Structures are given as structure tokens and as C-alpha cells.
Short mmCIF file of C-alpha atoms in Angstrom, two decimals:
data_model
loop_
_atom_site.label_atom_id
_atom_site.label_comp_id
_atom_site.label_asym_id
_atom_site.label_seq_id
_atom_site.Cartn_x
_atom_site.Cartn_y
_atom_site.Cartn_z
CA UNK A 172 -75.11 26.33 121.27
CA UNK A 173 -72.71 23.62 121.76
CA UNK A 174 -72.68 20.94 119.13
CA UNK A 175 -73.72 17.41 120.64
CA UNK A 176 -71.17 14.72 120.64
CA UNK A 177 -71.70 11.84 118.74
CA UNK A 178 -71.94 8.33 120.34
CA UNK A 179 -68.97 6.63 121.31
CA UNK A 180 -68.60 2.48 120.77
CA UNK A 181 -66.65 2.17 124.33
CA UNK A 182 -67.74 -1.54 124.30
CA UNK A 183 -68.28 -3.50 121.16
CA UNK A 184 -70.69 -6.19 122.14
CA UNK A 185 -72.05 -9.32 120.20
CA UNK A 186 -74.69 -7.18 118.64
CA UNK A 187 -72.59 -4.90 117.15
CA UNK A 188 -70.26 -7.39 115.73
CA UNK A 189 -73.29 -8.60 114.07
CA UNK A 190 -74.53 -5.50 112.69
CA UNK A 191 -70.67 -4.63 111.23
CA UNK A 192 -70.74 -7.87 109.58
CA UNK A 193 -74.02 -7.05 107.81
CA UNK A 194 -72.64 -3.92 106.90
CA UNK A 195 -69.59 -5.80 105.82
CA UNK A 196 -71.56 -8.18 103.57
CA UNK A 197 -73.61 -5.43 101.86
CA UNK A 198 -70.29 -3.06 100.71
CA UNK A 199 -69.18 -6.22 99.41
CA UNK A 200 -72.41 -7.72 97.54
CA UNK A 201 -72.77 -3.87 96.38
CA UNK A 202 -76.09 -3.07 97.27
CA UNK A 203 -78.97 -3.73 99.72
CA UNK A 204 -80.58 -5.64 96.94
CA UNK A 205 -77.30 -7.70 96.13
CA UNK A 206 -76.99 -9.17 99.90
CA UNK A 207 -80.95 -9.94 100.79
CA UNK A 208 -79.97 -13.62 99.81
CA UNK A 209 -76.41 -13.76 100.96
CA UNK A 210 -77.89 -12.66 104.43
CA UNK A 211 -81.17 -14.79 104.16
CA UNK A 212 -82.94 -11.36 105.48
CA UNK A 213 -85.39 -8.97 103.22
CA UNK A 214 -84.04 -5.94 102.01
CA UNK A 215 -86.05 -3.58 104.78
CA UNK A 216 -84.59 -5.41 107.69
CA UNK A 217 -80.90 -5.30 106.13
CA UNK A 218 -81.95 -1.13 106.03
CA UNK A 219 -83.21 -1.09 109.76
CA UNK A 220 -79.90 -2.98 111.00
CA UNK A 221 -77.92 -0.16 108.99
CA UNK A 222 -79.79 2.48 110.16
CA UNK A 223 -79.45 1.19 113.92
CA UNK A 224 -75.34 0.63 112.86
CA UNK A 225 -75.11 4.20 111.89
CA UNK A 226 -76.83 5.52 114.86
CA UNK A 227 -74.64 3.37 117.25
CA UNK A 228 -71.61 4.88 115.18
CA UNK A 229 -72.90 8.19 115.22
CA UNK A 230 -72.35 8.72 111.25
CA UNK A 231 -73.65 8.22 108.02
CA UNK A 232 -72.03 5.28 106.25
CA UNK A 233 -73.47 4.66 102.90
CA UNK A 234 -75.87 6.79 100.54
CA UNK A 235 -78.82 4.87 99.05
CA UNK A 236 -82.02 5.55 96.95
CA UNK A 237 -82.46 5.95 93.43
CA UNK A 238 -79.10 6.71 92.58
CA UNK A 239 -77.54 3.60 93.94
CA UNK A 240 -75.61 2.51 96.73
CA UNK A 241 -72.43 4.33 97.47
CA UNK A 242 -70.14 4.29 100.34
CA UNK A 243 -69.36 7.89 102.29
CA UNK A 244 -65.68 8.52 103.02
CA UNK A 245 -66.55 7.58 106.62
CA UNK A 246 -67.99 4.62 105.41
CA UNK A 247 -64.92 3.51 103.74
CA UNK A 248 -63.21 3.75 106.72
CA UNK A 249 -65.42 1.73 108.89
CA UNK A 250 -65.56 -0.93 106.32
CA UNK A 251 -61.49 -1.01 106.34
CA UNK A 252 -61.82 -1.25 110.48
CA UNK A 253 -64.26 -3.52 110.14
CA UNK A 254 -62.14 -5.79 108.28
CA UNK A 255 -59.22 -5.34 110.74
CA UNK A 256 -61.87 -5.90 114.22
CA UNK A 257 -63.33 -9.33 112.52
CA UNK A 258 -59.69 -10.41 111.35
CA UNK A 259 -58.46 -9.86 115.16
CA UNK A 260 -61.32 -11.64 116.49
CA UNK A 261 -60.46 -15.10 114.12
CA UNK A 262 -57.13 -14.78 115.22
CA UNK A 263 -58.53 -14.95 119.04
CA UNK A 264 -60.46 -17.61 118.07
CA UNK A 265 -57.58 -19.61 116.77
CA UNK A 266 -55.35 -19.39 119.71
CA UNK A 267 -58.66 -20.28 121.64
CA UNK A 268 -59.01 -23.16 119.33
CA UNK A 269 -54.98 -24.16 120.19
CA UNK A 270 -55.69 -23.83 123.59
CA UNK A 271 -58.93 -26.28 123.89
CA UNK A 272 -57.71 -28.21 120.99
CA UNK A 273 -61.40 -28.41 119.68
CA UNK A 274 -62.58 -27.16 115.84
CA UNK A 275 -64.32 -23.92 116.04
CA UNK A 276 -64.44 -20.78 114.16
CA UNK A 277 -63.84 -20.17 110.61
CA UNK A 278 -61.59 -20.99 107.45
CA UNK A 279 -61.78 -18.51 104.68
CA UNK A 280 -60.36 -20.14 101.75
CA UNK A 281 -60.08 -18.36 97.99
CA UNK A 282 -60.26 -20.36 95.29
CA UNK A 283 -59.83 -19.93 91.09
CA UNK A 284 -62.94 -20.14 89.33
CA UNK A 285 -64.04 -23.57 87.22
CA UNK A 286 -62.07 -26.22 89.86
CA UNK A 287 -65.34 -27.63 91.11
CA UNK A 288 -65.19 -29.96 87.53
CA UNK A 289 -61.46 -31.43 88.18
CA UNK A 290 -62.24 -35.02 88.25
CA UNK A 291 -59.70 -34.78 91.40
CA UNK A 292 -62.03 -33.76 93.69
CA UNK A 293 -58.86 -33.01 96.82
CA UNK A 294 -60.13 -29.81 98.12
CA UNK A 295 -63.99 -31.23 98.12
CA UNK A 296 -62.60 -33.92 100.29
CA UNK A 297 -60.92 -32.22 102.66
CA UNK A 298 -63.73 -29.63 103.39
CA UNK A 299 -65.74 -32.90 103.70
CA UNK A 300 -63.20 -34.30 106.16
CA UNK A 301 -62.99 -30.68 108.00
CA UNK A 302 -66.25 -30.89 108.17
CA UNK A 303 -66.96 -33.82 110.05
CA UNK A 304 -64.09 -33.68 112.28
CA UNK A 305 -65.39 -30.07 113.06
CA UNK A 306 -68.99 -29.55 112.99
CA UNK A 307 -68.51 -26.19 114.14
CA UNK A 308 -66.35 -24.80 111.54
CA UNK A 309 -67.77 -22.06 109.42
CA UNK A 310 -66.25 -22.83 105.58
CA UNK A 311 -65.77 -19.25 103.50
CA UNK A 312 -65.36 -19.87 100.20
CA UNK A 313 -64.20 -16.83 97.51
CA UNK A 314 -63.87 -17.58 94.41
CA UNK A 315 -61.59 -15.11 92.58
CA UNK A 316 -58.22 -13.99 90.62
CA UNK A 317 -55.09 -16.08 91.40
CA UNK A 318 -54.03 -12.44 92.31
CA UNK A 319 -56.45 -11.43 94.75
CA UNK A 320 -56.07 -14.82 96.63
CA UNK A 321 -52.45 -14.58 97.02
CA UNK A 322 -53.04 -10.84 98.48
CA UNK A 323 -55.73 -11.95 100.68
CA UNK A 324 -53.18 -14.76 102.41
CA UNK A 325 -50.37 -12.42 102.90
CA UNK A 326 -52.98 -10.00 104.67
CA UNK A 327 -54.70 -12.15 106.62
CA UNK A 328 -57.97 -12.32 105.21
CA UNK A 329 -57.73 -15.39 103.36
CA UNK A 330 -56.22 -18.41 105.88
CA UNK A 331 -55.56 -20.52 102.36
CA UNK A 332 -56.02 -20.69 99.13
CA UNK A 333 -55.58 -22.99 95.58
CA UNK A 334 -53.95 -20.88 92.84
CA UNK A 335 -51.95 -22.00 89.16
CA UNK A 336 -48.21 -21.67 90.23
CA UNK A 337 -47.16 -18.66 88.03
CA UNK A 338 -44.93 -16.15 90.11
CA UNK A 339 -44.46 -17.37 93.73
CA UNK A 340 -44.24 -14.30 96.18
CA UNK A 341 -41.71 -14.65 98.72
CA UNK A 342 -44.17 -14.43 102.11
CA UNK A 343 -46.11 -17.74 100.98
CA UNK A 344 -45.63 -21.55 100.81
CA UNK A 345 -47.03 -23.44 97.89
CA UNK A 346 -47.66 -27.02 98.21
CA UNK A 347 -48.27 -28.99 95.11
CA UNK A 348 -52.26 -30.20 94.10
CA UNK A 349 -52.54 -31.28 91.24
CA UNK A 350 -52.00 -30.55 87.50
CA UNK A 351 -54.82 -29.00 85.23
CA UNK A 352 -54.28 -29.55 81.32
CA UNK A 353 -55.95 -27.14 79.05
CA UNK A 354 -56.88 -27.96 75.25
CA UNK A 355 -57.60 -25.51 72.32
CA UNK A 356 -61.16 -25.79 71.76
CA UNK A 357 -63.90 -24.45 68.61
CA UNK A 358 -67.32 -24.93 68.48
CA UNK A 359 -69.82 -26.78 66.22
CA UNK A 360 -70.42 -23.32 64.63
CA UNK A 361 -66.62 -22.56 63.58
CA UNK A 362 -65.31 -24.15 60.24
CA UNK A 363 -62.48 -26.24 61.64
CA UNK A 364 -65.28 -28.30 63.73
CA UNK A 365 -66.36 -30.95 61.39
CA UNK A 366 -62.85 -31.59 59.75
CA UNK A 367 -60.30 -34.47 60.48
CA UNK A 368 -57.50 -33.24 62.53
CA UNK A 369 -55.16 -34.67 59.97
CA UNK A 370 -56.73 -32.27 57.57
CA UNK A 371 -56.22 -29.31 59.62
CA UNK A 372 -52.25 -27.96 59.56
CA UNK A 373 -50.77 -25.69 62.22
CA UNK A 374 -50.85 -22.85 60.23
CA UNK A 375 -54.40 -22.76 59.44
CA UNK A 376 -54.82 -22.94 63.30
CA UNK A 377 -52.34 -19.90 63.63
CA UNK A 378 -54.61 -17.49 61.36
CA UNK A 379 -57.86 -18.49 63.38
CA UNK A 380 -59.57 -15.62 65.20
CA UNK A 381 -58.74 -16.50 69.00
CA UNK A 382 -59.53 -15.66 72.54
CA UNK A 383 -56.97 -15.01 75.03
CA UNK A 384 -56.91 -14.58 78.42
CA UNK A 385 -56.39 -11.01 80.38
CA UNK A 386 -55.16 -12.77 83.99
CA UNK A 387 -51.82 -14.17 84.41
CA UNK A 388 -50.54 -17.34 83.11
CA UNK A 389 -47.06 -19.17 83.40
CA UNK A 390 -44.74 -19.02 80.62
CA UNK A 391 -45.50 -22.15 78.79
CA UNK A 392 -49.15 -21.45 78.77
CA UNK A 393 -48.10 -17.50 77.58
CA UNK A 394 -46.12 -19.29 74.67
CA UNK A 395 -49.01 -21.25 73.43
CA UNK A 396 -51.34 -18.27 73.28
CA UNK A 397 -48.97 -16.42 71.75
CA UNK A 398 -48.93 -18.74 68.81
CA UNK A 399 -52.28 -17.80 68.07
CA UNK A 400 -53.96 -14.58 66.20
CA UNK A 401 -55.37 -13.06 69.66
CA UNK A 402 -58.83 -10.67 68.80
CA UNK A 403 -60.41 -10.65 71.54
CA UNK A 404 -59.74 -11.10 75.48
CA UNK A 405 -61.68 -12.45 78.58
CA UNK A 406 -61.11 -11.58 82.05
CA UNK A 407 -61.90 -15.75 83.29
CA UNK A 408 -62.41 -18.84 81.89
CA UNK A 409 -66.52 -18.51 81.39
CA UNK A 410 -65.34 -15.58 79.36
CA UNK A 411 -63.09 -17.39 77.40
CA UNK A 412 -66.14 -20.40 76.74
CA UNK A 413 -68.72 -17.68 75.82
CA UNK A 414 -66.33 -16.49 73.28
CA UNK A 415 -65.50 -19.50 71.68
CA UNK A 416 -69.38 -20.79 71.88
CA UNK A 417 -69.90 -18.08 69.27
CA UNK A 418 -68.23 -20.11 66.53
CA UNK A 419 -66.00 -16.99 65.96
CA UNK A 420 -63.08 -17.88 67.95
CA UNK A 421 -61.10 -21.05 68.84
CA UNK A 422 -59.52 -20.52 72.10
CA UNK A 423 -57.57 -22.87 75.23
CA UNK A 424 -59.96 -23.86 78.00
CA UNK A 425 -59.26 -26.12 81.13
CA UNK A 426 -60.38 -30.19 79.55
CA UNK A 427 -62.32 -30.91 82.52
CA UNK A 428 -64.39 -27.55 82.39
CA UNK A 429 -65.37 -28.16 78.74
CA UNK A 430 -66.07 -32.07 78.82
CA UNK A 431 -70.07 -30.90 78.93
CA UNK A 432 -69.63 -29.16 76.05
CA UNK A 433 -67.68 -31.93 74.37
CA UNK A 434 -70.27 -34.68 75.54
CA UNK A 435 -72.95 -32.69 74.31
CA UNK A 436 -71.36 -32.07 71.08
CA UNK A 437 -71.00 -28.04 70.86
CA UNK A 438 -67.34 -28.30 70.90
CA UNK A 439 -64.60 -30.23 70.45
CA UNK A 440 -60.41 -30.28 70.85
CA UNK A 441 -58.23 -29.16 67.84
CA UNK A 442 -54.92 -31.55 67.45
CA UNK A 443 -54.89 -32.45 71.65
CA UNK A 444 -51.39 -33.77 71.01
CA UNK A 445 -49.92 -30.65 69.44
CA UNK A 446 -52.13 -27.89 70.98
CA UNK A 447 -52.21 -28.00 75.07
CA UNK A 448 -50.31 -26.69 78.08
CA UNK A 449 -50.57 -28.09 81.80
CA UNK A 450 -50.46 -25.53 84.49
CA UNK A 451 -49.46 -27.06 88.44
CA UNK A 452 -51.87 -26.00 90.92
CA UNK A 453 -50.71 -25.31 94.45
CA UNK A 454 -52.42 -24.91 97.88
CA UNK A 455 -50.87 -21.49 99.31
CA UNK A 456 -50.54 -20.39 102.97
CA UNK A 457 -48.59 -17.53 104.74
CA UNK A 458 -45.27 -18.09 105.77
CA UNK A 459 -44.86 -17.85 109.59
CA UNK A 460 -48.38 -17.94 109.99
CA UNK A 461 -50.14 -18.40 113.67
CA UNK A 462 -51.15 -21.67 114.73
CA UNK A 463 -54.47 -22.35 113.49
CA UNK A 464 -55.96 -25.82 114.52
CA UNK A 465 -58.71 -25.28 111.79
CA UNK A 466 -56.13 -24.84 108.84
CA UNK A 467 -54.02 -26.95 109.93
CA UNK A 468 -56.76 -30.20 110.23
CA UNK A 469 -57.52 -28.82 106.56
CA UNK A 470 -54.35 -28.59 105.54
CA UNK A 471 -53.52 -32.02 106.97
CA UNK A 472 -57.19 -33.59 104.97
CA UNK A 473 -55.78 -31.86 101.82
CA UNK A 474 -52.65 -33.95 102.08
CA UNK A 475 -54.21 -37.14 102.81
CA UNK A 476 -56.25 -36.78 100.00
CA UNK A 477 -53.31 -36.72 97.86
#
């Protein structure tokens, strides 16, 4: 008996695109339950949508159950193809925007974490200006590492990013935004906390247990960390703060990020005139990018806020 042929998506309607967007969100969240709050629908509704998509595609996209969520081989390919499809749709919207001179579509922006506490609110101001001129624009913000942001801008998943200037990539353009200062902090439980800076020697600081970041830093910042006795590591700034607050480690944090703990008396900077470094933050876009009115308006708003 001949094996029945799998259904084929000869045409992709808005409904199929919606199902693919749901599938993409589930994959990026890691499970049905984790996707509930992001999608704003119940787990049972998510399951129904996934079942409908699998029926339309004629293949199993993922395993779910007590063993957890995992993509099948076909699911991984469909996830990759979905990213390509949605990027192509966004490219189409960008071209239509240019024709109609109306702000529609999406702005996908990648930002390194813990920038929201910076006193210079240029990104916030620019996003507000964009939303006021284009109420229909959908803004999507992803918080991730500088490497991921640069790769996302290069391959078109992101329109723009905010990253520290470390090792510029040839396919990207970097525009200065502002500088971020980091100071060396200890917590209230640390032996150096109650001492005057005048009594704390550089040698004492060099011998204290310190936490170091595992992400890339400019050369000046790396030199400052190499002066310390690194005995712990963290993948992001929140991890650095966790370890500093134990009282067992000293470590560098952006001064704006640590400001609340300093105000509460939970942290203090050590010898700030000696132990500091500045990192230039930049707005990054792809060279030779297609005209995109939403992105250009955002970049104009950033420039105006500067």
C-alpha cells in the first residue's frame, strides 16, 4: 500500500505565519510553560497551536512531556527556515515603508544588560521618539552579549545594537553613544569596607580575592582586571554583583549599576581615583544595509538625543 503523501504548504497565509511565530517563540523560550507569559496565552492553547502547525506541515517538530522540551531534526530545520521567512517579511515591510514613507513594521534591537540605569537615557529617549512618530511600529528588545548582538546585526536578525567598542567587525558601522565608567567595589561584609581609602594600599587590593567577567573587554579594562587576584568568574554583570555582595570578593561594576547598593550602604568603591576604567558604548548597524525607514528614524532620534 502506498505511503500517504505529507501535506504541503503551497501558500503561506497570515495564519501559518502566526503559528510559525508562536513556534519560534516557544523554541527561544525553551518550553511551552516558559512561553506562556511571552505569548500571553495558556499552555493548552500553545499546545493546540503547535499541534495545528505540525498537522499543516506533516511532521513532528518537537518532543514534549515529562522528559522536557526538545526539537526534532525536522523542528530544527523548520526553526531555521522560520527565521529566514520572518527576516524576509521584515525586509519586505522595510521596502514598503520606503515607498509609503510611513513607519510600519518592527525595530529589532539588541542591547547589553544593565544599561537602563545609566543617567544618559539616550536609547530610552530615542525609542520614545520613534514610538511617538510611528505608533504602529513594534519594538523588540533583546538583552544579550556583545558577540551575539554583532552577529545578529550582521545576519539581519537585528536591525541595530548597542555594544561596547572592543574589536570592530569589518561588516559593521559603529557610532559613538557615550562612555560607561566602572569602579572597583566591595560589599559591607568585606574587610576593606570600613576603612578609609587613605589607609588601603594598592598592594592590599591586589591580593584580595576578586571576581572577573568572562565576557570580552577592551584592552584597558582587561589590564585593570589582570591587576587583581581573580579567584571567581561571572558571565554577566549581575553575576559579578552577586559575588561582590557575598563579601568574599571585590570586583568592577559600572558606577550607575552599583549606585543603588552604594546609596543603601551595601557597597562602596575602593580607591576610585586609581581603580577605574571607561568603556565607550556604541550604536552598531550593518554596512550596506537596505533602506529601512524605521531604523533610520531611530538612528536620527539617537543622534538628536546626543
